[in-house]
Short mmCIF file of C-alpha atoms in Angstrom, two decimals:
data_model
loop_
_atom_site.label_atom_id
_atom_site.label_comp_id
_atom_site.label_asym_id
_atom_site.label_seq_id
_atom_site.Cartn_x
_atom_site.Cartn_y
_atom_site.Cartn_z
CA MET B 1 58.73 -35.36 -34.85
CA THR B 2 59.43 -32.30 -35.97
CA THR B 3 58.76 -31.11 -39.49
CA LEU B 4 59.08 -27.66 -41.40
CA PHE B 5 56.93 -27.17 -44.07
CA THR B 6 58.40 -24.11 -46.26
CA ASN B 7 57.31 -21.78 -49.16
CA GLY B 8 53.47 -21.91 -48.93
CA ASN B 9 50.77 -19.48 -49.42
CA LEU B 10 49.19 -19.99 -45.98
CA VAL B 11 45.40 -19.27 -46.09
CA ASP B 12 44.52 -17.90 -42.67
CA VAL B 13 40.63 -18.28 -42.46
CA ILE B 14 40.09 -16.50 -39.28
CA GLY B 15 41.99 -13.33 -40.07
CA GLN B 16 40.95 -13.84 -43.97
CA THR B 17 44.45 -13.02 -45.13
CA VAL B 18 47.18 -15.00 -46.78
CA LEU B 19 50.66 -15.31 -45.71
CA THR B 20 53.08 -15.94 -48.97
CA GLY B 21 56.13 -17.73 -48.56
CA GLY B 22 55.01 -18.82 -45.08
CA SER B 23 56.43 -21.74 -42.78
CA ILE B 24 54.52 -24.04 -40.46
CA LEU B 25 56.63 -25.78 -37.93
CA VAL B 26 55.05 -28.95 -36.64
CA GLU B 27 56.08 -30.93 -33.40
CA ASN B 28 54.84 -33.87 -32.55
CA GLY B 29 51.29 -33.47 -34.61
CA MET B 30 50.76 -30.06 -33.34
CA ILE B 31 51.36 -26.90 -35.32
CA LYS B 32 54.10 -24.65 -33.02
CA GLU B 33 54.83 -21.76 -35.12
CA VAL B 34 53.77 -20.03 -38.28
CA GLY B 35 55.60 -17.26 -40.09
CA THR B 36 58.27 -16.34 -42.71
CA SER B 37 61.51 -16.50 -41.35
CA ILE B 38 61.50 -19.83 -39.24
CA ALA B 39 64.92 -21.33 -38.62
CA VAL B 40 65.06 -24.97 -39.16
CA PRO B 41 65.48 -26.95 -35.91
CA ASN B 42 68.33 -29.43 -35.40
CA GLY B 43 67.33 -32.95 -36.62
CA ALA B 44 64.03 -31.32 -38.65
CA LYS B 45 62.69 -32.86 -41.32
CA VAL B 46 61.93 -30.29 -44.18
CA VAL B 47 59.18 -30.60 -46.74
CA ASP B 48 59.45 -27.60 -49.33
CA LEU B 49 55.36 -26.85 -50.60
CA GLY B 50 56.83 -25.32 -53.78
CA GLY B 51 54.58 -22.15 -53.54
CA ARG B 52 51.40 -23.87 -53.31
CA THR B 53 48.49 -22.76 -51.75
CA VAL B 54 48.04 -24.22 -48.04
CA LEU B 55 44.33 -24.66 -46.47
CA PRO B 56 43.45 -25.74 -43.06
CA GLY B 57 42.37 -29.48 -43.66
CA LEU B 58 38.85 -29.61 -44.86
CA PHE B 59 35.69 -30.81 -42.87
CA ASN B 60 32.93 -32.76 -44.61
CA CYS B 61 30.52 -32.66 -41.86
CA HIS B 62 27.33 -34.90 -43.91
CA VAL B 63 29.43 -38.00 -45.16
CA HIS B 64 28.11 -41.52 -45.39
CA MET B 65 31.02 -43.39 -45.43
CA CYS B 66 29.48 -47.02 -46.04
CA SER B 67 27.69 -46.16 -48.96
CA ASP B 68 28.41 -46.07 -52.70
CA ALA B 69 27.74 -42.86 -54.47
CA GLY B 70 26.06 -45.11 -57.11
CA THR B 71 22.52 -44.92 -58.82
CA GLY B 72 20.54 -45.22 -55.35
CA ALA B 73 19.39 -48.37 -55.97
CA LYS B 74 18.94 -51.25 -53.38
CA GLU B 75 21.64 -53.66 -52.90
CA THR B 76 22.17 -56.81 -51.14
CA ILE B 77 25.79 -56.60 -49.41
CA SER B 78 27.71 -58.06 -46.78
CA ASP B 79 28.62 -56.26 -43.63
CA ALA B 80 32.61 -57.27 -44.80
CA ALA B 81 32.02 -55.69 -48.05
CA VAL B 82 30.41 -52.54 -46.89
CA THR B 83 33.52 -52.28 -44.38
CA ILE B 84 36.12 -52.73 -47.46
CA ARG B 85 34.09 -50.01 -49.39
CA ALA B 86 33.73 -47.68 -46.41
CA LEU B 87 37.86 -48.01 -45.92
CA LYS B 88 38.44 -47.04 -49.83
CA ASN B 89 36.03 -43.94 -49.23
CA LEU B 90 38.12 -43.03 -46.35
CA LYS B 91 41.14 -43.13 -48.19
CA THR B 92 39.79 -41.32 -51.08
CA LEU B 93 38.26 -38.66 -48.91
CA LEU B 94 41.76 -38.22 -47.42
CA ASN B 95 43.61 -38.05 -50.82
CA SER B 96 40.94 -34.88 -51.54
CA GLY B 97 42.30 -32.80 -48.72
CA VAL B 98 39.53 -34.05 -46.10
CA THR B 99 41.01 -34.47 -42.71
CA TYR B 100 37.86 -34.49 -40.48
CA ILE B 101 34.47 -35.77 -41.15
CA ARG B 102 31.11 -36.45 -39.49
CA ASP B 103 29.38 -39.87 -40.74
CA ALA B 104 25.50 -39.13 -40.67
CA GLY B 105 24.35 -42.57 -40.50
CA ALA B 106 25.76 -46.18 -41.15
CA PRO B 107 24.33 -49.60 -41.16
CA LYS B 108 25.21 -52.10 -38.18
CA TYR B 109 27.00 -50.01 -36.28
CA ILE B 110 30.11 -49.89 -38.70
CA ASP B 111 31.15 -46.45 -38.44
CA VAL B 112 31.92 -46.88 -34.55
CA ASP B 113 34.29 -49.61 -35.51
CA LEU B 114 36.21 -47.58 -37.94
CA HIS B 115 36.28 -44.75 -35.67
CA ASP B 116 37.61 -46.85 -32.75
CA ALA B 117 40.06 -48.26 -35.51
CA GLN B 118 41.24 -44.42 -36.35
CA LEU B 119 41.48 -43.27 -32.66
CA LYS B 120 43.92 -46.50 -32.50
CA GLY B 121 45.80 -45.77 -35.44
CA GLU B 122 44.55 -49.29 -36.87
CA ILE B 123 43.54 -47.58 -39.87
CA LEU B 124 44.54 -44.23 -42.26
CA ALA B 125 41.50 -42.27 -42.04
CA PRO B 126 40.36 -38.57 -41.24
CA GLU B 127 39.54 -37.89 -38.03
CA MET B 128 35.60 -38.33 -37.63
CA GLN B 129 32.77 -38.03 -35.43
CA THR B 130 29.85 -40.60 -36.03
CA ALA B 131 26.07 -41.01 -35.24
CA CYS B 132 25.24 -44.54 -35.60
CA ARG B 133 21.72 -45.29 -37.09
CA CYS B 134 19.41 -42.32 -37.78
CA ILE B 135 15.92 -42.23 -35.68
CA CYS B 136 12.98 -42.18 -37.85
CA MET B 137 9.32 -43.18 -37.63
CA THR B 138 7.99 -46.60 -38.88
CA GLY B 139 8.28 -46.52 -42.39
CA GLY B 140 9.85 -43.01 -42.53
CA HIS B 141 12.76 -41.77 -44.32
CA GLY B 142 15.75 -44.00 -43.76
CA HIS B 143 13.96 -46.60 -42.20
CA ASP B 144 16.20 -49.28 -44.25
CA SER B 145 19.14 -48.77 -42.18
CA GLY B 146 17.71 -46.79 -39.26
CA ARG B 147 15.82 -47.31 -36.05
CA GLU B 148 12.29 -47.02 -36.57
CA ALA B 149 10.67 -45.58 -33.39
CA ASP B 150 7.18 -44.29 -32.57
CA GLY B 151 6.49 -42.22 -29.72
CA PRO B 152 8.44 -40.14 -27.24
CA ASP B 153 9.25 -42.96 -25.34
CA ASP B 154 10.64 -45.25 -27.87
CA CYS B 155 12.35 -42.17 -29.29
CA ARG B 156 14.25 -41.49 -25.99
CA ARG B 157 15.03 -45.59 -25.83
CA ALA B 158 16.32 -45.31 -29.48
CA ALA B 159 18.79 -42.32 -28.61
CA ARG B 160 20.08 -44.11 -25.58
CA GLU B 161 20.89 -47.07 -27.76
CA GLN B 162 23.05 -45.12 -30.42
CA LEU B 163 24.60 -43.39 -27.33
CA LYS B 164 25.31 -46.94 -25.83
CA ALA B 165 26.67 -48.32 -29.16
CA GLY B 166 29.20 -45.02 -29.05
CA ALA B 167 27.21 -42.22 -30.95
CA ASN B 168 28.85 -38.67 -30.96
CA TRP B 169 25.65 -37.34 -32.57
CA ILE B 170 22.13 -38.41 -32.70
CA LYS B 171 20.50 -38.05 -35.96
CA VAL B 172 16.79 -37.84 -36.21
CA MET B 173 14.39 -37.44 -38.99
CA ALA B 174 12.24 -34.64 -39.05
CA THR B 175 10.87 -34.90 -42.56
CA GLY B 176 11.04 -37.35 -45.76
CA GLY B 177 13.57 -36.99 -47.96
CA VAL B 178 14.33 -37.43 -51.90
CA MET B 179 15.81 -41.11 -51.61
CA THR B 180 12.99 -42.99 -49.73
CA LYS B 181 10.12 -44.10 -52.00
CA GLY B 182 6.67 -42.93 -51.12
CA VAL B 183 7.56 -40.47 -48.58
CA GLU B 184 8.02 -36.62 -49.55
CA PRO B 185 10.66 -34.16 -48.81
CA GLY B 186 8.15 -31.34 -47.41
CA SER B 187 6.48 -33.81 -45.26
CA PRO B 188 6.82 -33.81 -41.42
CA GLN B 189 7.59 -37.33 -40.19
CA LEU B 190 8.62 -37.43 -36.04
CA THR B 191 6.56 -34.97 -34.32
CA GLU B 192 7.80 -32.17 -31.99
CA GLU B 193 7.49 -34.10 -28.89
CA GLU B 194 9.40 -37.51 -30.47
CA LEU B 195 12.06 -35.18 -31.73
CA ARG B 196 12.45 -33.42 -28.30
CA ALA B 197 12.69 -37.17 -26.55
CA ALA B 198 15.65 -38.10 -28.49
CA ILE B 199 17.32 -34.38 -28.54
CA GLU B 200 17.18 -34.30 -24.82
CA GLU B 201 18.68 -37.69 -24.52
CA ALA B 202 21.66 -36.69 -26.54
CA HIS B 203 22.27 -33.53 -24.86
CA LYS B 204 22.28 -35.20 -21.23
CA ALA B 205 24.92 -37.39 -22.59
CA GLY B 206 26.78 -34.44 -23.67
CA ALA B 207 26.30 -35.10 -27.33
CA LYS B 208 25.13 -33.24 -30.02
CA THR B 209 22.33 -33.72 -32.63
CA PHE B 210 21.42 -33.28 -36.32
CA THR B 211 18.29 -33.65 -38.49
CA HIS B 212 17.47 -34.39 -41.82
CA ALA B 213 14.89 -31.70 -42.34
CA GLN B 214 13.82 -30.56 -45.63
CA GLY B 215 10.08 -29.20 -45.36
CA MET B 216 9.29 -26.08 -43.20
CA GLU B 217 6.90 -27.65 -40.61
CA GLY B 218 9.52 -30.61 -39.84
CA ILE B 219 12.36 -28.01 -39.61
CA LYS B 220 10.53 -25.73 -37.20
CA ASN B 221 9.57 -28.76 -35.11
CA ALA B 222 13.41 -29.75 -34.73
CA LEU B 223 14.16 -26.05 -34.30
CA ARG B 224 11.73 -26.05 -31.13
CA ALA B 225 12.92 -29.35 -29.90
CA GLY B 226 16.39 -28.03 -29.46
CA VAL B 227 18.16 -29.71 -32.39
CA ASP B 228 22.08 -28.33 -32.79
CA SER B 229 22.25 -28.36 -36.71
CA ILE B 230 19.66 -28.59 -39.84
CA GLU B 231 20.74 -30.64 -42.98
CA HIS B 232 19.53 -30.00 -46.37
CA GLY B 233 16.70 -27.31 -44.92
CA PHE B 234 14.95 -27.25 -48.51
CA PHE B 235 12.37 -24.66 -47.23
CA MET B 236 12.96 -21.96 -44.53
CA ASP B 237 11.60 -18.71 -43.85
CA ASP B 238 12.80 -15.52 -41.90
CA TRP B 239 11.65 -17.44 -38.34
CA CYS B 240 13.85 -19.89 -39.15
CA PHE B 241 17.18 -17.95 -39.86
CA ASP B 242 16.09 -15.90 -36.69
CA PHE B 243 15.79 -18.81 -34.31
CA MET B 244 18.92 -20.40 -35.86
CA LYS B 245 20.96 -17.53 -34.81
CA GLU B 246 19.46 -16.69 -31.41
CA HIS B 247 19.99 -20.43 -30.47
CA ASN B 248 23.09 -21.12 -32.41
CA VAL B 249 21.99 -23.69 -34.80
CA PHE B 250 23.94 -24.52 -37.64
CA PHE B 251 22.59 -25.12 -41.20
CA VAL B 252 24.45 -28.02 -43.40
CA PRO B 253 22.83 -27.34 -46.76
CA THR B 254 24.62 -30.19 -48.73
CA LEU B 255 24.05 -28.48 -52.14
CA ALA B 256 25.78 -31.18 -54.03
CA ALA B 257 23.42 -34.05 -53.19
CA PRO B 258 20.42 -32.73 -54.97
CA TYR B 259 22.81 -31.46 -57.83
CA TRP B 260 24.65 -34.81 -58.76
CA ILE B 261 21.08 -36.19 -59.01
CA LYS B 262 19.50 -33.75 -61.68
CA LYS B 263 22.65 -33.46 -63.37
CA TYR B 264 23.01 -37.52 -64.15
CA GLY B 265 19.03 -38.00 -63.93
CA THR B 266 17.45 -41.37 -65.09
CA ASP B 267 19.79 -41.97 -67.68
CA ALA B 268 22.42 -42.94 -65.44
CA GLY B 269 19.98 -45.05 -63.63
CA ILE B 270 18.70 -42.97 -60.83
CA PRO B 271 15.16 -44.17 -59.83
CA ASP B 272 12.53 -41.99 -61.42
CA TYR B 273 10.95 -40.91 -58.15
CA MET B 274 14.42 -39.31 -56.71
CA VAL B 275 14.90 -37.47 -59.98
CA LYS B 276 11.28 -36.01 -59.70
CA LYS B 277 11.57 -34.67 -56.28
CA VAL B 278 14.65 -33.07 -56.90
CA GLU B 279 13.11 -31.23 -59.94
CA LYS B 280 10.97 -29.95 -57.51
CA THR B 281 12.76 -29.02 -54.62
CA ILE B 282 16.25 -27.99 -56.26
CA ASP B 283 15.28 -23.86 -57.16
CA ALA B 284 13.87 -23.59 -53.40
CA HIS B 285 17.20 -25.31 -52.08
CA GLN B 286 19.19 -23.08 -53.32
CA ASP B 287 17.16 -20.20 -52.64
CA THR B 288 16.74 -20.85 -49.31
CA PHE B 289 20.68 -21.31 -48.97
CA ARG B 290 21.12 -17.82 -50.33
CA ARG B 291 18.71 -16.22 -48.22
CA ALA B 292 20.44 -18.07 -45.28
CA HIS B 293 23.73 -16.58 -46.05
CA LYS B 294 22.36 -13.23 -46.58
CA ALA B 295 20.67 -13.50 -42.98
CA GLY B 296 23.89 -14.50 -41.33
CA VAL B 297 23.00 -17.79 -40.19
CA LYS B 298 25.79 -20.01 -39.73
CA ILE B 299 26.58 -22.54 -42.75
CA ALA B 300 29.12 -25.63 -42.64
CA LEU B 301 30.01 -27.65 -45.40
CA GLY B 302 28.72 -31.28 -46.15
CA THR B 303 27.93 -33.02 -49.01
CA ASP B 304 25.85 -36.04 -48.43
CA ALA B 305 28.50 -38.00 -50.13
CA GLY B 306 27.59 -41.51 -51.03
CA THR B 307 24.09 -40.44 -52.54
CA PRO B 308 23.92 -40.58 -56.08
CA PHE B 309 26.89 -39.87 -57.74
CA ASN B 310 27.66 -37.75 -54.66
CA LYS B 311 31.66 -38.93 -55.00
CA TYR B 312 33.87 -38.59 -51.79
CA ASP B 313 36.61 -37.35 -53.82
CA MET B 314 34.37 -34.17 -54.68
CA THR B 315 33.90 -32.45 -50.98
CA GLY B 316 35.29 -29.33 -52.82
CA PHE B 317 32.58 -29.28 -55.25
CA GLU B 318 30.15 -27.96 -52.42
CA CYS B 319 32.29 -24.76 -52.11
CA ILE B 320 32.06 -24.49 -56.04
CA LEU B 321 28.26 -24.50 -55.51
CA MET B 322 28.40 -22.02 -52.48
CA VAL B 323 30.13 -19.57 -54.77
CA GLU B 324 27.92 -19.79 -57.57
CA ASN B 325 24.89 -19.32 -54.95
CA GLY B 326 26.54 -15.77 -53.43
CA MET B 327 29.36 -16.75 -51.21
CA THR B 328 32.69 -15.51 -51.88
CA PRO B 329 35.64 -17.98 -51.92
CA MET B 330 36.81 -17.07 -48.58
CA GLU B 331 33.51 -17.74 -47.25
CA ALA B 332 33.13 -20.88 -48.72
CA ILE B 333 36.33 -22.10 -47.40
CA GLN B 334 35.32 -21.02 -43.98
CA CYS B 335 32.40 -23.25 -43.83
CA GLY B 336 34.69 -26.10 -44.75
CA THR B 337 37.07 -25.36 -42.09
CA ILE B 338 36.71 -22.84 -38.99
CA ASN B 339 32.60 -22.82 -39.42
CA ALA B 340 32.68 -26.77 -39.57
CA ALA B 341 35.09 -26.81 -36.62
CA GLU B 342 32.77 -24.66 -34.56
CA LEU B 343 29.95 -27.28 -35.34
CA MET B 344 31.79 -30.28 -34.34
CA ASP B 345 33.24 -28.86 -31.07
CA VAL B 346 36.86 -28.86 -32.13
CA LYS B 347 37.43 -25.12 -33.09
CA ASP B 348 40.16 -24.85 -30.40
CA THR B 349 42.29 -27.78 -31.62
CA HIS B 350 40.98 -27.81 -35.44
CA GLY B 351 40.06 -25.82 -38.20
CA SER B 352 42.85 -22.88 -38.73
CA ILE B 353 46.57 -22.76 -39.31
CA THR B 354 47.40 -21.70 -36.21
CA PRO B 355 49.99 -22.37 -33.23
CA GLY B 356 48.56 -24.94 -30.81
CA LYS B 357 46.23 -26.58 -33.22
CA LYS B 358 46.50 -30.06 -34.83
CA ALA B 359 48.66 -29.98 -38.01
CA ASN B 360 46.13 -30.87 -40.33
CA PHE B 361 46.33 -29.22 -43.80
CA ALA B 362 45.71 -29.47 -47.59
CA VAL B 363 47.94 -28.49 -50.19
CA PHE B 364 46.52 -27.28 -53.78
CA GLU B 365 48.00 -26.43 -56.85
CA LYS B 366 46.64 -23.07 -57.35
CA SER B 367 44.64 -20.83 -54.97
CA PRO B 368 41.09 -21.50 -54.52
CA LEU B 369 40.95 -17.67 -53.15
CA GLU B 370 41.59 -17.02 -57.03
CA ASP B 371 39.32 -19.61 -58.47
CA ILE B 372 37.15 -21.49 -56.26
CA HIS B 373 37.85 -24.87 -58.91
CA ALA B 374 41.15 -25.22 -57.79
CA ILE B 375 39.63 -26.54 -54.37
CA LEU B 376 39.34 -29.96 -56.17
CA ASP B 377 43.07 -30.00 -56.87
CA CYS B 378 44.58 -31.14 -53.83
CA SER B 379 48.28 -32.10 -54.25
CA MET B 380 48.93 -33.01 -50.74
CA THR B 381 47.06 -33.88 -47.65
CA VAL B 382 48.98 -33.63 -44.11
CA LEU B 383 47.45 -35.16 -41.30
CA GLY B 384 48.62 -34.54 -37.75
CA GLY B 385 51.95 -33.35 -39.32
CA GLU B 386 52.51 -36.43 -41.49
CA VAL B 387 52.06 -36.25 -45.29
CA VAL B 388 49.80 -38.78 -46.06
CA PHE B 389 48.86 -38.24 -49.38
CA GLU B 390 50.96 -36.79 -52.19
CA ASN B 391 50.15 -36.35 -56.02
CA ASN B 392 53.50 -36.09 -57.40
CA MET B 393 53.10 -35.09 -61.07
CA ALA B 394 56.87 -36.02 -61.71
CA ALA B 395 56.28 -39.61 -60.65
CA LYS B 396 53.15 -39.99 -62.86
CA GLU B 397 54.88 -38.28 -65.98
CA MET B 398 57.80 -40.75 -65.32
CA CYS B 399 55.61 -43.70 -65.62
CA ILE B 400 53.73 -42.80 -68.47
CA GLN B 401 56.96 -42.18 -70.38
CA ASN B 402 58.84 -45.32 -69.21
CA PRO B 403 55.79 -47.92 -69.11
CA ILE B 404 58.51 -50.60 -68.75
CA VAL B 405 59.77 -50.22 -65.09
CA LYS B 406 62.66 -52.30 -63.75
CA GLY B 407 62.40 -53.17 -59.87
CA GLN B 408 63.35 -56.02 -57.38
CA TYR B 409 60.30 -57.70 -58.90
CA GLY B 410 61.06 -57.78 -62.31
CA GLU B 411 59.78 -55.81 -65.18
CA ALA B 412 56.35 -54.23 -64.66
CA THR B 413 55.21 -53.61 -68.53
CA ASN B 414 51.65 -52.37 -67.95
CA PRO B 415 51.54 -48.84 -68.28
CA ILE B 416 48.55 -48.39 -66.10
CA PHE B 417 49.42 -47.41 -62.74
CA GLU B 418 48.82 -46.30 -59.01
CA VAL B 419 50.82 -44.03 -56.87
CA PHE B 420 50.33 -45.44 -53.49
CA TYR B 421 53.11 -43.41 -51.45
CA LEU B 422 55.66 -41.18 -51.96
CA LYS B 423 58.29 -39.94 -49.50
CA ASP B 424 61.66 -38.49 -50.29
CA ALA B 425 62.06 -38.61 -53.74
CA HIS B 426 60.84 -42.21 -53.61
CA ALA B 427 57.69 -43.90 -55.00
CA VAL B 428 55.88 -47.35 -54.41
CA ILE B 429 53.84 -47.89 -57.76
CA ALA B 430 51.64 -50.54 -58.65
CA ASP B 431 50.57 -51.80 -62.21
CA PHE B 432 48.00 -54.21 -62.61
CA SER B 433 49.84 -57.22 -64.09
CA GLY B 434 49.88 -58.93 -61.01
CA ASN B 435 53.39 -57.72 -59.92
CA PRO B 436 53.86 -56.53 -56.07
CA PRO B 437 54.08 -52.88 -55.62
CA GLN B 438 58.07 -51.75 -57.13
CA GLU B 439 59.84 -48.89 -55.28
CA TYR B 440 61.94 -46.57 -57.26
CA SER B 441 63.87 -43.29 -56.93
CA LEU B 442 62.61 -40.06 -59.02
#
């Protein structure tokens, strides 16, 4: 299938420029040509972008697709319900411009099943890489859903179990964390020897590793053990930065995770122990981010979506926090595109609007380069050359102005609606009156 996307302002995250009035020619899901005067091939579909800003599809390198972004309270829920929730979260990510994720831990290997379904085209979801269950010490951070392991041999076995189950990444817990009661973010957990055993097993299998690591001692243990990515990184010094640059270790700061806990607090039902931990560490966390950026550490975007009030449609908010803490809008966008693609080992095929790469991109009403807050207003998501989401304001206005919609299934009188799919000036819209979805022309 051939599609020509025209009349867009295309952001080049590699050259750090914008191609005004640009077009993207897509064939069979891949970008064939980018320019301003591309002829329409015979039989090609044409999509007019209306002068909107086009970014490469966003990455979110730290997602918990099976979580609920609620208060963080313990819950009892069936595997089926968790899977249904994950499918909803994946759709929400897509609808906000996210076309690639790294899941950072899920129960019962549900992430692997969903990844397999995505690869087979059985579900509509961002492309993804998964980590299965995190490896933690007995009673350590993440023990509720992770694989508890003690001693290097047990950690080695635990890593092999996750790889056998289908993990693309091995996640190890180097320190305590915010959301586990009775542990401290600054306290080391798995030892350097335990971390090394798990990391060696991952690397032997061609997989990469990342670590939940907030305190400095645990971070240094993980770095010396050979980890590929530091998650959160509340407390780091110049030794950490120098080591990370020398060994090509990425930093995924997840600034959003503590931000939302502090913003909503105990009044919203977040447990007091979580709020207190955040209040003690959030300033140091942001300071570490600013110093890491200034030092030239490679940074990729991840939000820790699924933690308290850390919603799946707010990936772009991490860019806003990055800008508030010293980055330019272009630098923040690079963290969520080409930098993230490098971390995920897909830089040759993803992360920029470049011929030969996958046709994944996100369209925004206004330019996030001019106002980074515009990154929260995704109006179209393209995945493999197909429009999988379009926020058509004309359709919404029509529904609001014409609450009684006549269609093949009769009248829908409830003005509450959802636009499910838009294509060629047709919309499929469902209300909540019990009628099936109805299609009509715009």
